[in-house]
C-alpha cells in the first residue's frame, strides 16, 4: 500500500552504471545528492516574509559525473518521461545562448544552476541524473535537482562553500530558467536540513532553527491526491497580489508586520476577499511559530491541532484547497492515533501531510483509501539530511 522508492545508494549505483554505459572511456569522478521536502506548516507565508516549517525527505536526486576531455556539456536523466528527450548537449562558451531556457524542460534547471554558479571557469563535463523524488506532487523535485547539481559542480570547480549563497543561486536558477518565481523555502531546506529535524525558517532574515522530530513513535504520512487542478497557475499570482494590496492598505511593507488587532481595526477599509487572505497569512505565521514550539516540547496533540487549523484556514480564508484534499484530511482525522493533517504546497491538488503514531499507519492508510473518492499514493517518511557529496570509492 505504501509506495517505496530506491534509497540513495541504489540510485547512485544505477546512475554510475548508466554513466559507464554512455561514457566508458572516462569514469565518473564526483557524485552528490539533495533531498525533496514537505512543508509541515506555514503555507503561503514565505512570500509574505513569514515563517515556514519544512523537513527534508528521504527521496533524493543524485548526480554522477566528471570533467571530460571532449567539448561542451552532456547531461542525461534516468527519468522515464516519454514526452521529452533524456539527453541534452550544450556549450559552456560563446554568447550564452546555449544556456537559454528551452526544451527539454528538465534541463532548464540544470542550465540555470550552471548560469548562476558562484565560481567562474567550470570545465566541460558529463553527468547522469537519477531521482526518487515524485514528480508533480508538490514535494519539490525541482529544488532537489537544482541543489544536487550545484553540489556536484562544487566538486568540479569549488566555490567559496557558503551555504546561503548556494541556496540563493539555486533559487535564481528557478526564477530565470524555469520561469517560476518561487520563495526561498525549497532550496533552503534542501541545503540546510538535518536528519531527525524539521527546519523553522524565517523568510525575512533567512535565519533557520533546527527543531527535533526524531521520536521513534511518530511518523509523517504524505498522501498524494494525484489531482492537479488547472487553477494553480492563475491563482498563485492572484493570492500574492491580494497580500501585497492588504499590506499596502495597512501601511506595512509586508503582512509579516501586521497583527490581528491591526487587521481587525482596519477591516471596514478592506474588501472582504483581501481581508480573508490577510487573516490567513497573519494567523498562519503565528501558527507556524507556535507549532515549532509545540514540537520542541513534544506536544504532538497541540501540533496536530495547529495543522488542522492551518488546513481549515487554507480552505476557507485563502481558498486554495479542493474537494480531494479536504476528503483526505477529513478521512485522516477520523483515525485514532492521528494528531493532525493538512494540505501542503500551493494547493488545488497535490499532497496532504499527516502526523501520526507509528502504530496507526496501516489503519490510517486503509481508512483513507476507503474514504477517498480517487486513487491516492502514500509515502511514509521521517526527517532526512540535506545536500551532500557521495563517495565513489
C-alpha positions in Angstrom: 0.0 0.0 0.0 2.9 2.3 0.7 5.0 3.4 -2.3 8.7 2.5 -1.7 11.5 4.3 -3.5 15.1 3.3 -4.1 17.5 4.6 -1.4 20.3 6.9 -2.2 22.9 4.1 -2.6 20.7 2.3 -5.1 20.2 5.5 -7.1 23.9 6.1 -7.0 24.6 2.6 -8.3 22.1 2.9 -11.1 23.5 6.3 -12.1 27.1 5.0 -12.1 26.0 2.0 -14.2 24.3 4.3 -16.7 27.3 6.6 -16.8 29.6 3.7 -17.6 27.3 2.5 -20.4 27.4 6.0 -22.0 30.9 7.3 -21.2 33.0 4.2 -20.6 36.2 5.9 -21.6 36.1 8.5 -18.8 34.9 7.1 -15.4 32.9 9.4 -13.1 34.9 11.5 -10.5 32.2 13.1 -8.5 28.7 12.4 -7.1 26.2 14.4 -5.0 22.6 14.3 -3.8 20.0 16.6 -2.4 16.5 15.8 -1.0 13.0 16.9 -1.8 10.9 18.3 1.0 7.4 18.5 2.6 6.2 21.6 4.4 4.7 20.6 7.8 3.1 24.0 8.4 3.4 27.6 7.2 1.7 27.8 3.8 1.7 30.9 1.6 3.8 32.7 4.3 7.2 32.6 2.6 6.4 35.4 0.1 5.0 37.4 3.0 8.3 37.3 4.8 6.9 34.9 7.4 7.9 31.6 8.9 7.8 28.1 7.4 8.5 24.7 8.9 9.5 22.1 6.3 11.5 19.0 6.6 13.7 17.2 4.1 12.5 13.8 2.7 14.5 10.6 2.2 13.6 11.0 -1.5 16.7 12.5 -3.3 18.2 13.5 -6.6 21.6 12.0 -7.4 24.1 13.5 -9.9 27.1 11.5 -11.0 29.8 12.7 -13.4 33.1 14.3 -14.1 35.1 16.5 -16.4 35.6 15.5 -20.0 38.4 15.9 -22.5 35.8 16.5 -25.1 33.9 19.7 -25.9 30.8 21.0 -24.2 28.5 19.5 -21.6 26.3 16.4 -21.8 23.6 15.7 -19.2 21.5 12.6 -19.2 18.5 12.0 -17.0 17.4 8.5 -15.9 13.8 9.7 -15.5 11.4 7.9 -17.8 9.5 10.7 -19.5 8.3 9.8 -22.9 7.4 13.4 -23.8 11.0 14.8 -23.5 14.5 13.8 -24.6 16.5 12.3 -21.8 19.8 13.7 -23.0 20.9 17.3 -23.6 24.2 18.7 -25.0 25.3 22.3 -24.9 28.3 24.5 -24.8 29.7 26.5 -21.9 31.4 29.0 -24.2 30.1 31.6 -26.6 27.4 34.2 -26.2 25.4 32.3 -23.6 22.6 31.3 -25.9 23.3 27.6 -25.2 22.3 28.2 -21.6 19.0 29.8 -22.5 15.8 28.1 -21.4 14.2 25.7 -23.9 13.5 22.0 -24.4 13.7 19.6 -22.7 12.2 21.4 -19.7 14.0 19.4 -17.1 17.3 20.7 -18.5 16.4 24.3 -17.7 17.0 23.7 -14.0 20.5 22.4 -14.9 21.3 25.3 -17.2 20.0 27.8 -14.6 22.3 26.3 -11.9 25.3 26.5 -14.2 24.4 30.1 -15.2 24.2 31.2 -11.6 27.1 29.0 -10.2 29.2 31.1 -8.0 32.7 30.3 -9.3 33.9 31.0 -12.9 35.7 28.6 -15.1 33.7 25.4 -14.9 35.3 22.6 -17.0 33.4 20.8 -19.7 31.7 17.8 -18.1 29.3 14.9 -18.4 26.7 13.9 -15.9 23.9 11.4 -15.2 20.9 12.4 -13.1 18.7 9.9 -11.2 15.9 10.8 -8.7 13.4 9.2 -6.4 11.5 12.5 -5.7 8.0 12.1 -7.0 7.3 14.5 -9.9 4.3 16.8 -9.8 3.3 16.0 -6.2 4.5 19.2 -4.6 7.5 17.6 -2.9 10.0 19.9 -4.6 11.7 17.7 -7.2 12.9 20.9 -8.9 14.8 22.2 -5.9 16.2 18.7 -5.3 17.6 18.7 -8.8 19.0 22.3 -8.5 20.7 21.7 -5.2 22.1 18.3 -6.2 23.5 19.7 -9.4 25.1 22.7 -7.6 26.6 20.3 -5.0 28.0 18.3 -7.9 29.5 21.4 -9.6 31.2 22.3 -6.3 33.4 19.2 -6.7 34.4 20.1 -10.3 35.2 23.7 -9.5 34.8 24.7 -5.9 33.1 27.9 -4.9 33.6 29.6 -1.5 31.4 26.9 0.1 29.0 29.5 1.6 25.7 27.7 2.0 23.3 30.6 1.8 24.9 31.7 -1.4 24.3 28.2 -2.8 20.6 28.5 -1.8 20.2 31.9 -3.4 21.9 30.7 -6.6 19.6 27.7 -6.9 16.5 29.9 -6.3 17.7 32.3 -9.0 18.1 29.4 -11.4 14.4 28.6 -10.9 13.4 32.2 -11.4 15.4 32.8 -14.6 15.4 29.4 -16.4 12.3 27.6 -15.2 10.2 30.8 -15.0 8.9 30.1 -11.5 9.1 33.0 -9.0 9.5 30.6 -6.1 10.2 31.6 -2.5 13.3 30.5 -0.6 12.0 27.6 1.3 12.5 24.7 -1.0 16.2 25.3 -1.8 16.9 26.4 1.8 15.7 23.2 3.4 17.3 21.0 0.7 20.7 22.6 1.6 20.4 23.1 5.4 18.2 20.2 6.6 19.4 17.9 9.4 18.4 14.2 9.8 15.7 13.9 12.6 14.8 17.6 12.5 12.4 19.9 10.9 13.6 23.4 10.0 12.0 26.6 11.1 12.9 29.2 8.5 12.5 32.9 8.9 11.9 34.0 5.3 12.8 37.6 6.1 16.1 37.2 8.0 16.9 33.9 6.3 17.8 32.5 9.7 16.9 28.9 10.5 16.4 26.8 13.6 16.5 23.0 13.6 13.6 21.5 15.5 13.9 17.9 16.7 11.4 15.5 15.2 13.0 12.1 15.9 10.6 10.4 18.2 10.5 6.8 17.1 6.8 6.5 18.0 6.0 9.1 15.3 5.8 9.1 11.5 4.9 11.5 8.8 2.4 10.2 6.2 2.4 12.0 2.9 -0.7 11.3 0.8 -0.7 12.3 -2.8 -4.2 13.1 -4.1 -2.9 12.5 -7.6 -5.0 15.5 -8.6 -3.7 18.8 -10.0 -6.3 21.4 -10.9 -5.5 23.9 -13.6 -6.3 26.9 -11.3 -2.8 26.7 -9.8 -1.1 28.8 -12.4 -3.5 31.7 -12.4 -4.5 31.7 -8.7 -1.0 31.8 -7.2 -0.1 35.3 -8.5 -3.6 36.5 -7.6 -3.0 35.5 -4.0 0.3 37.2 -4.0 -1.3 40.4 -5.3 -4.0 40.2 -2.6 -1.4 40.0 0.1 0.5 43.0 -1.3 -2.7 45.0 -1.5 -3.6 44.2 2.1 -0.1 45.2 3.3 -0.2 48.4 1.3 -3.7 49.3 2.7 -2.4 48.8 6.2 0.7 50.9 5.6 3.2 48.0 6.0 5.9 46.6 3.9 4.5 43.0 4.3 1.9 41.1 6.2 4.7 39.9 8.5 4.4 43.3 10.2 0.7 43.2 10.7 -1.1 42.0 13.9 -4.5 40.5 14.0 -5.6 43.5 16.1 -4.4 45.9 13.4 -6.2 43.9 10.7 -9.5 43.8 12.7 -9.3 47.6 13.3 -8.9 48.1 9.5 -11.4 45.5 8.4 -14.0 48.1 7.3 -11.4 49.6 4.9 -10.7 46.3 3.2 -12.5 44.3 0.6 -13.8 41.0 2.1 -11.6 38.9 -0.1 -8.5 40.9 0.7 -9.3 40.8 4.4 -9.6 37.0 4.4 -6.4 36.5 2.5 -4.6 38.7 5.0 -6.1 37.0 8.0 -4.9 33.6 6.8 -1.3 34.8 6.4 -1.1 36.7 9.7 -2.6 33.8 11.7 -0.5 31.2 9.7 2.7 33.0 10.6 1.7 32.8 14.2 0.6 29.2 14.0 4.0 28.2 12.5 5.9 29.7 15.4 3.6 28.0 17.9 3.9 24.7 16.0 7.7 24.8 16.2 7.5 25.4 20.0 5.0 22.5 20.3 7.4 20.2 18.6 10.3 21.2 20.8 8.1 20.3 23.9 6.9 17.1 22.3 3.3 18.4 22.4 2.1 16.5 19.4 -1.5 16.9 20.1 -1.1 20.7 20.0 1.0 20.5 16.9 -1.7 18.4 15.2 -4.4 20.9 16.2 -2.4 23.7 14.6 -2.1 21.6 11.4 -5.9 21.2 11.2 -6.4 24.9 11.9 -3.9 25.6 9.0 -5.9 23.4 6.6 -9.2 25.0 7.5 -7.8 28.4 7.0 -6.3 27.5 3.6 -9.7 26.1 2.7 -11.9 28.9 4.0 -9.9 32.1 4.0 -7.2 31.5 1.4 -9.3 29.3 -0.7 -6.5 27.1 -2.2 -7.7 23.7 -1.1 -10.0 21.5 -3.2 -12.6 18.7 -2.7 -10.0 16.0 -2.9 -7.6 17.5 -0.3 -10.5 18.1 2.0 -11.5 14.5 1.7 -8.0 13.2 2.5 -7.7 15.5 5.6 -11.1 14.6 6.9 -10.5 10.9 6.5 -7.1 11.0 8.2 -8.6 12.9 11.2 -11.1 10.1 11.8 -8.4 7.6 12.6 -7.3 7.1 16.2 -3.6 7.8 16.6 -3.6 10.7 14.1 -2.5 14.0 15.6 -3.1 16.3 12.7 -3.4 16.6 8.9 -3.4 19.3 6.4 -2.9 20.1 2.7 0.7 21.0 1.9 2.1 23.0 -1.0 0.5 25.7 -3.2 -2.9 24.0 -3.3 -5.6 22.9 -5.8 -4.3 19.3 -5.6 -1.0 17.7 -4.7 -0.4 16.2 -1.3 -1.6 16.2 2.3 0.8 15.7 5.3 -0.3 13.9 8.4 1.5 13.5 11.8 0.5 10.2 13.5 1.6 7.5 15.8 3.7 4.8 14.1 1.4 2.0 15.2 -1.6 3.7 13.5 -0.1 3.9 10.0 -1.7 0.8 8.4 -5.1 1.6 9.9 -4.8 5.2 8.6 -3.8 4.2 5.1 -6.7 1.7 4.9 -9.2 4.2 6.1 -8.1 6.9 3.8 -8.2 4.5 0.8 -11.8 3.5 1.8 -13.0 7.1 2.2 -11.2 8.9 -0.7 -13.0 9.2 -4.0 -9.8 9.0 -6.0 -6.7 6.8 -6.0 -4.2 8.1 -3.5 -0.5 7.3 -3.3 1.1 7.0 0.2 4.7 7.8 1.3 5.8 7.1 4.9 8.7 9.3 5.8 11.0 10.7 8.5 13.1 13.9 8.5 16.2 13.4 6.5 19.5 15.2 5.9 20.3 17.9 3.3 22.5 18.0 0.3 25.9 16.2 0.5 28.6 14.7 -1.6 28.7 10.9 -2.1 31.7 8.7 -2.2 32.5 6.8 -5.4 35.1 4.5 -3.7 
